[in-house]
Amino acid sequence: MQRAIGKTARRAGVGLTLAAITALGTTGAVAAEIEVWHADSLAGPMRALKAAYELKNPGVTVNLTSGVSKPLAERILKGEVCDVFVPSSPAVVDDDLMGKPIGGAGRLAATWYVVVSANEMAIITAKGNPLGIAKVGDLVKPGVRFARVTGEKDLATGRTIEFIKRAAALEGTPELAQRIIDSAPANAEKPISVPITVNAVRQGNADAGVVYYSAAVAAKADVDIVRFPASVNMSEAIRNAALVPGTAKNVVDGIGFVAYLITPEAQTIFASTGQPPVVPAIRRGTVPAEIR
């Protein structure tokens, strides 16, 4: 009887050992999750970066949450767990998080960030561009259904409007800008985001729309892209930041992920997904030493 019990115990011990080895993974890394919140304009790049990072770090899972930068920042200020925040403008960090106390937590929402990539505004059309849209002025052609971002807190709203004004002026028809903007009126109760604009064109509910170039690249199988010169595409003003906020639960892996975003491999991914990397990355605040 004792011999049988001892044998059973030994088997149980082997089972526990194997389970522990499995949990550690072949590289000895403990399984971990990183909650990454990012601007919806970064959806394409972040999917590619997630895949590459997980491949390099077995046992680590990157969970992506996409949304509008400012509302995501507001959620961090309220204390929601976020290990890495990647907004579509450093101003969101500076204005909404930097040095600001997290509600009831006694910690600061942000004390540092790095600027990792850039973007630009572009026009997307139905696949094959059947209406021959080649410039902003073509958006007022008879029958063209135009879609744009309209959310009050969405940075893409103001960027779209400024892009249209710049492009129309460059084309010598500044008077058309307001007509184009008004052809897709804003409705505060039903704000239009970048993903909604892309889907409207992809699904045939609009003939053209203005979105971030990275969002256009992510949808390139279903849409055509019309790009514009740097003098009008807002590329000088659009920058993406990355940080580990004060609500992070997994600080160590969060810092590791941000550090990865400025590596040559990640910079190549940014470039291939429509977001030119900022090299060298711009640092603000007390950036951890691990992020070189």
CSV table of C-alpha atoms in Angstrom, one decimal, residues 29-279:
chain,number,residue,atom,x,y,z
A,29,ALA,CA,10.8,32.9,-19.8
A,30,VAL,CA,7.8,33.0,-17.5
A,31,ALA,CA,4.5,33.4,-19.4
A,32,ALA,CA,3.3,37.0,-19.3
A,33,GLU,CA,0.8,39.4,-20.9
A,34,ILE,CA,1.3,43.0,-22.0
A,35,GLU,CA,-1.8,45.2,-22.3
A,36,VAL,CA,-1.0,47.6,-25.2
A,37,TRP,CA,-3.5,50.4,-25.9
A,38,HIS,CA,-2.9,52.3,-29.2
A,39,ALA,CA,-4.4,54.8,-31.5
A,40,ASP,CA,-6.6,53.2,-34.2
A,41,SER,CA,-4.3,54.7,-36.8
A,42,LEU,CA,-1.7,52.2,-35.5
A,43,ALA,CA,-3.8,49.1,-35.9
A,44,GLY,CA,-1.9,47.8,-38.9
A,45,PRO,CA,1.6,48.5,-37.5
A,46,MET,CA,0.7,47.2,-34.1
A,47,ARG,CA,-0.6,43.9,-35.4
A,48,ALA,CA,2.7,43.3,-37.2
A,49,LEU,CA,4.7,44.4,-34.2
A,50,LYS,CA,2.8,42.1,-31.9
A,51,ALA,CA,3.5,39.1,-34.1
A,52,ALA,CA,7.2,39.9,-34.4
A,53,TYR,CA,7.6,40.6,-30.6
A,54,GLU,CA,5.7,37.4,-29.6
A,55,LEU,CA,7.9,35.4,-32.0
A,56,LYS,CA,11.0,36.8,-30.3
A,57,ASN,CA,9.6,36.4,-26.8
A,58,PRO,CA,8.0,32.9,-26.4
A,59,GLY,CA,5.5,32.9,-23.5
A,60,VAL,CA,4.7,36.6,-23.8
A,61,THR,CA,1.3,37.6,-25.2
A,62,VAL,CA,0.6,41.1,-26.4
A,63,ASN,CA,-3.0,42.1,-26.1
A,64,LEU,CA,-4.0,45.0,-28.3
A,65,THR,CA,-6.7,47.6,-27.6
A,66,SER,CA,-7.4,50.1,-30.4
A,67,GLY,CA,-9.2,53.4,-30.0
A,68,VAL,CA,-9.1,57.2,-30.1
A,69,SER,CA,-6.0,58.5,-28.3
A,70,LYS,CA,-7.6,61.1,-26.0
A,71,PRO,CA,-10.4,58.8,-24.7
A,72,LEU,CA,-7.8,56.1,-24.1
A,73,ALA,CA,-5.8,58.6,-22.1
A,74,GLU,CA,-8.9,59.5,-20.1
A,75,ARG,CA,-9.3,55.8,-19.1
A,76,ILE,CA,-5.7,55.7,-17.9
A,77,LEU,CA,-6.3,58.8,-15.7
A,78,LYS,CA,-9.3,56.9,-14.2
A,79,GLY,CA,-7.0,54.1,-13.2
A,80,GLU,CA,-7.6,51.4,-15.8
A,81,VAL,CA,-4.7,48.9,-16.3
A,82,CYS,CA,-2.6,49.7,-19.4
A,83,ASP,CA,1.0,48.4,-19.7
A,84,VAL,CA,1.9,50.3,-22.8
A,85,PHE,CA,0.2,53.4,-24.3
A,86,VAL,CA,0.9,54.4,-28.0
A,87,PRO,CA,-1.1,57.5,-28.9
A,88,SER,CA,-1.1,59.3,-32.2
A,89,SER,CA,0.4,62.5,-30.8
A,90,PRO,CA,2.9,63.3,-28.0
A,91,ALA,CA,0.5,66.2,-27.2
A,92,VAL,CA,-2.0,63.7,-25.7
A,93,VAL,CA,0.7,62.6,-23.3
A,94,ASP,CA,1.9,66.2,-22.5
A,95,ASP,CA,-1.6,67.6,-22.1
A,96,ASP,CA,-3.5,64.8,-20.6
A,97,LEU,CA,-1.1,62.5,-18.7
A,98,MET,CA,2.3,64.0,-18.0
A,99,GLY,CA,2.7,64.6,-14.3
A,100,LYS,CA,-1.1,64.1,-13.8
A,101,PRO,CA,-2.2,62.1,-10.7
A,102,ILE,CA,-4.2,58.9,-11.4
A,103,GLY,CA,-7.6,59.0,-9.7
A,104,GLY,CA,-7.2,57.6,-6.1
A,105,ALA,CA,-4.0,55.8,-6.8
A,106,GLY,CA,-1.3,58.1,-5.6
A,107,ARG,CA,0.7,57.6,-8.8
A,108,LEU,CA,1.4,59.8,-11.8
A,109,ALA,CA,-0.2,58.8,-15.1
A,110,ALA,CA,3.0,59.5,-17.1
A,111,THR,CA,6.6,60.7,-16.4
A,112,TRP,CA,8.2,60.0,-19.8
A,113,TYR,CA,7.6,58.9,-23.4
A,114,VAL,CA,9.5,58.3,-26.6
A,115,VAL,CA,8.4,59.4,-30.1
A,116,VAL,CA,8.7,56.3,-32.3
A,117,SER,CA,7.1,56.9,-35.7
A,118,ALA,CA,5.3,59.4,-38.0
A,119,ASN,CA,2.3,59.3,-40.3
A,120,GLU,CA,0.5,61.3,-43.0
A,121,MET,CA,-3.0,61.9,-44.3
A,122,ALA,CA,-4.1,60.3,-47.6
A,123,ILE,CA,-7.2,59.7,-49.7
A,124,ILE,CA,-8.5,56.2,-50.1
A,125,THR,CA,-10.9,55.1,-52.9
A,126,ALA,CA,-12.7,52.0,-54.0
A,127,LYS,CA,-10.4,49.4,-55.4
A,128,GLY,CA,-9.4,50.3,-58.9
A,129,ASN,CA,-10.3,53.9,-58.3
A,130,PRO,CA,-13.3,53.7,-60.7
A,131,LEU,CA,-14.1,57.4,-60.4
A,132,GLY,CA,-10.6,58.5,-61.2
A,133,ILE,CA,-10.0,60.5,-58.0
A,134,ALA,CA,-6.4,61.9,-58.3
A,135,LYS,CA,-6.7,65.1,-56.2
A,136,VAL,CA,-8.7,66.7,-53.5
A,137,GLY,CA,-10.8,68.7,-55.9
A,138,ASP,CA,-12.1,65.5,-57.4
A,139,LEU,CA,-14.0,64.8,-54.2
A,140,VAL,CA,-16.7,67.3,-55.4
A,141,LYS,CA,-17.3,65.5,-58.6
A,142,PRO,CA,-21.0,64.8,-59.2
A,143,GLY,CA,-21.9,61.5,-57.5
A,144,VAL,CA,-18.8,61.2,-55.3
A,145,ARG,CA,-19.8,60.0,-51.8
A,146,PHE,CA,-17.1,61.3,-49.4
A,147,ALA,CA,-16.4,60.0,-45.9
A,148,ARG,CA,-14.2,61.5,-43.2
A,149,VAL,CA,-13.4,61.3,-39.5
A,150,THR,CA,-15.7,63.5,-37.4
A,151,GLY,CA,-15.2,62.6,-33.7
A,152,GLU,CA,-14.9,65.6,-31.5
A,153,LYS,CA,-12.0,64.1,-29.5
A,154,ASP,CA,-10.4,62.4,-32.5
A,155,LEU,CA,-7.2,64.1,-33.6
A,156,ALA,CA,-7.8,62.8,-37.1
A,157,THR,CA,-10.8,65.1,-37.4
A,158,GLY,CA,-8.8,68.3,-37.3
A,159,ARG,CA,-6.0,66.8,-39.3
A,160,THR,CA,-8.4,65.8,-42.1
A,161,ILE,CA,-9.8,69.3,-42.3
A,162,GLU,CA,-6.4,70.9,-42.4
A,163,PHE,CA,-5.2,68.4,-45.0
A,164,ILE,CA,-8.2,69.2,-47.2
A,165,LYS,CA,-7.6,73.0,-46.9
A,166,ARG,CA,-3.9,72.6,-47.7
A,167,ALA,CA,-4.4,70.3,-50.7
A,168,ALA,CA,-7.2,72.5,-52.1
A,169,ALA,CA,-5.0,75.6,-51.8
A,170,LEU,CA,-2.1,73.8,-53.5
A,171,GLU,CA,-4.4,72.8,-56.3
A,172,GLY,CA,-5.5,76.4,-56.8
A,173,THR,CA,-9.0,75.9,-55.6
A,174,PRO,CA,-9.1,76.9,-51.9
A,175,GLU,CA,-12.8,77.6,-52.2
A,176,LEU,CA,-13.6,73.9,-52.6
A,177,ALA,CA,-12.2,73.0,-49.2
A,178,GLN,CA,-15.4,73.9,-47.2
A,179,ARG,CA,-17.6,72.2,-49.8
A,180,ILE,CA,-15.7,69.0,-49.4
A,181,ILE,CA,-15.7,69.2,-45.6
A,182,ASP,CA,-19.5,69.9,-45.5
A,183,SER,CA,-20.2,67.0,-47.9
A,184,ALA,CA,-19.5,64.7,-44.9
A,185,PRO,CA,-21.2,66.6,-42.0
A,186,ALA,CA,-20.3,65.8,-38.4
A,187,ASN,CA,-22.9,64.3,-36.1
A,188,ALA,CA,-21.9,64.5,-32.4
A,189,GLU,CA,-24.2,61.5,-31.6
A,190,LYS,CA,-22.6,59.3,-34.3
A,191,PRO,CA,-18.9,60.2,-34.5
A,192,ILE,CA,-17.0,58.7,-37.4
A,193,SER,CA,-13.6,57.2,-36.7
A,194,VAL,CA,-10.7,56.1,-38.9
A,195,PRO,CA,-11.8,52.4,-39.0
A,196,ILE,CA,-15.4,53.5,-39.8
A,197,THR,CA,-14.2,55.7,-42.6
A,198,VAL,CA,-12.0,52.8,-44.0
A,199,ASN,CA,-14.9,50.4,-43.8
A,200,ALA,CA,-17.3,52.8,-45.5
A,201,VAL,CA,-15.0,52.8,-48.6
A,202,ARG,CA,-14.1,49.1,-48.4
A,203,GLN,CA,-17.8,48.1,-48.2
A,204,GLY,CA,-18.9,50.5,-51.0
A,205,ASN,CA,-20.9,52.9,-48.8
A,206,ALA,CA,-18.5,55.7,-49.8
A,207,ASP,CA,-16.4,56.3,-52.9
A,208,ALA,CA,-13.5,58.0,-51.1
A,209,GLY,CA,-12.3,59.0,-47.7
A,210,VAL,CA,-9.4,60.7,-45.9
A,211,VAL,CA,-7.5,58.6,-43.4
A,212,TYR,CA,-4.1,58.1,-42.0
A,213,TYR,CA,-1.7,56.5,-44.5
A,214,SER,CA,-1.0,53.6,-42.2
A,215,ALA,CA,-4.7,52.8,-42.0
A,216,ALA,CA,-4.8,52.9,-45.8
A,217,VAL,CA,-1.8,50.5,-46.1
A,218,ALA,CA,-3.5,48.1,-43.7
A,219,ALA,CA,-6.6,48.1,-46.0
A,220,LYS,CA,-4.7,48.1,-49.3
A,221,ALA,CA,-6.1,44.8,-50.4
A,222,ASP,CA,-9.5,46.4,-50.6
A,223,VAL,CA,-8.8,50.1,-51.4
A,224,ASP,CA,-6.6,52.3,-53.6
A,225,ILE,CA,-4.4,55.0,-52.1
A,226,VAL,CA,-3.8,58.5,-53.3
A,227,ARG,CA,-0.9,60.2,-51.6
A,228,PHE,CA,0.1,63.9,-51.5
A,229,PRO,CA,3.3,65.9,-51.1
A,230,ALA,CA,4.8,66.5,-47.7
A,231,SER,CA,3.8,70.2,-48.0
A,232,VAL,CA,0.1,69.2,-47.5
A,233,ASN,CA,-0.1,65.7,-46.1
A,234,MET,CA,0.5,66.8,-42.4
A,235,SER,CA,3.5,64.5,-42.1
A,236,GLU,CA,5.4,67.2,-40.3
A,237,ALA,CA,2.8,67.3,-37.5
A,238,ILE,CA,1.8,63.7,-37.0
A,239,ARG,CA,4.0,61.7,-34.5
A,240,ASN,CA,3.3,58.6,-32.5
A,241,ALA,CA,4.6,58.3,-28.9
A,242,ALA,CA,5.0,55.3,-26.6
A,243,LEU,CA,5.2,55.0,-22.8
A,244,VAL,CA,4.5,52.8,-19.8
A,245,PRO,CA,1.8,54.6,-17.9
A,246,GLY,CA,1.4,54.7,-14.1
A,247,THR,CA,-1.5,52.2,-14.3
A,248,ALA,CA,0.8,49.4,-15.7
A,249,LYS,CA,0.5,46.0,-14.0
A,250,ASN,CA,3.4,44.5,-16.0
A,251,VAL,CA,6.0,47.3,-15.9
A,252,VAL,CA,9.0,45.2,-16.8
A,253,ASP,CA,7.6,43.7,-20.0
A,254,GLY,CA,5.9,47.0,-20.8
A,255,ILE,CA,9.4,48.7,-20.8
A,256,GLY,CA,10.7,45.8,-22.9
A,257,PHE,CA,8.0,46.3,-25.5
A,258,VAL,CA,8.6,50.0,-25.7
A,259,ALA,CA,12.4,49.3,-26.0
A,260,TYR,CA,11.6,46.9,-28.9
A,261,LEU,CA,9.7,49.7,-30.7
A,262,ILE,CA,12.9,51.6,-31.3
A,263,THR,CA,15.0,48.6,-32.5
A,264,PRO,CA,16.0,48.4,-36.2
A,265,GLU,CA,13.6,45.4,-36.7
A,266,ALA,CA,10.6,47.4,-35.4
A,267,GLN,CA,11.6,50.4,-37.4
A,268,THR,CA,11.5,48.3,-40.5
A,269,ILE,CA,8.0,47.1,-39.6
A,270,PHE,CA,6.9,50.7,-39.0
A,271,ALA,CA,8.2,51.7,-42.5
A,272,SER,CA,6.6,48.7,-44.2
A,273,THR,CA,3.2,49.4,-42.6
A,274,GLY,CA,3.0,53.1,-43.6
A,275,GLN,CA,4.6,54.8,-40.6
A,276,PRO,CA,8.1,56.1,-41.1
A,277,PRO,CA,10.1,55.5,-37.9
A,278,VAL,CA,11.6,58.5,-36.1
A,279,VAL,CA,15.3,57.8,-35.9
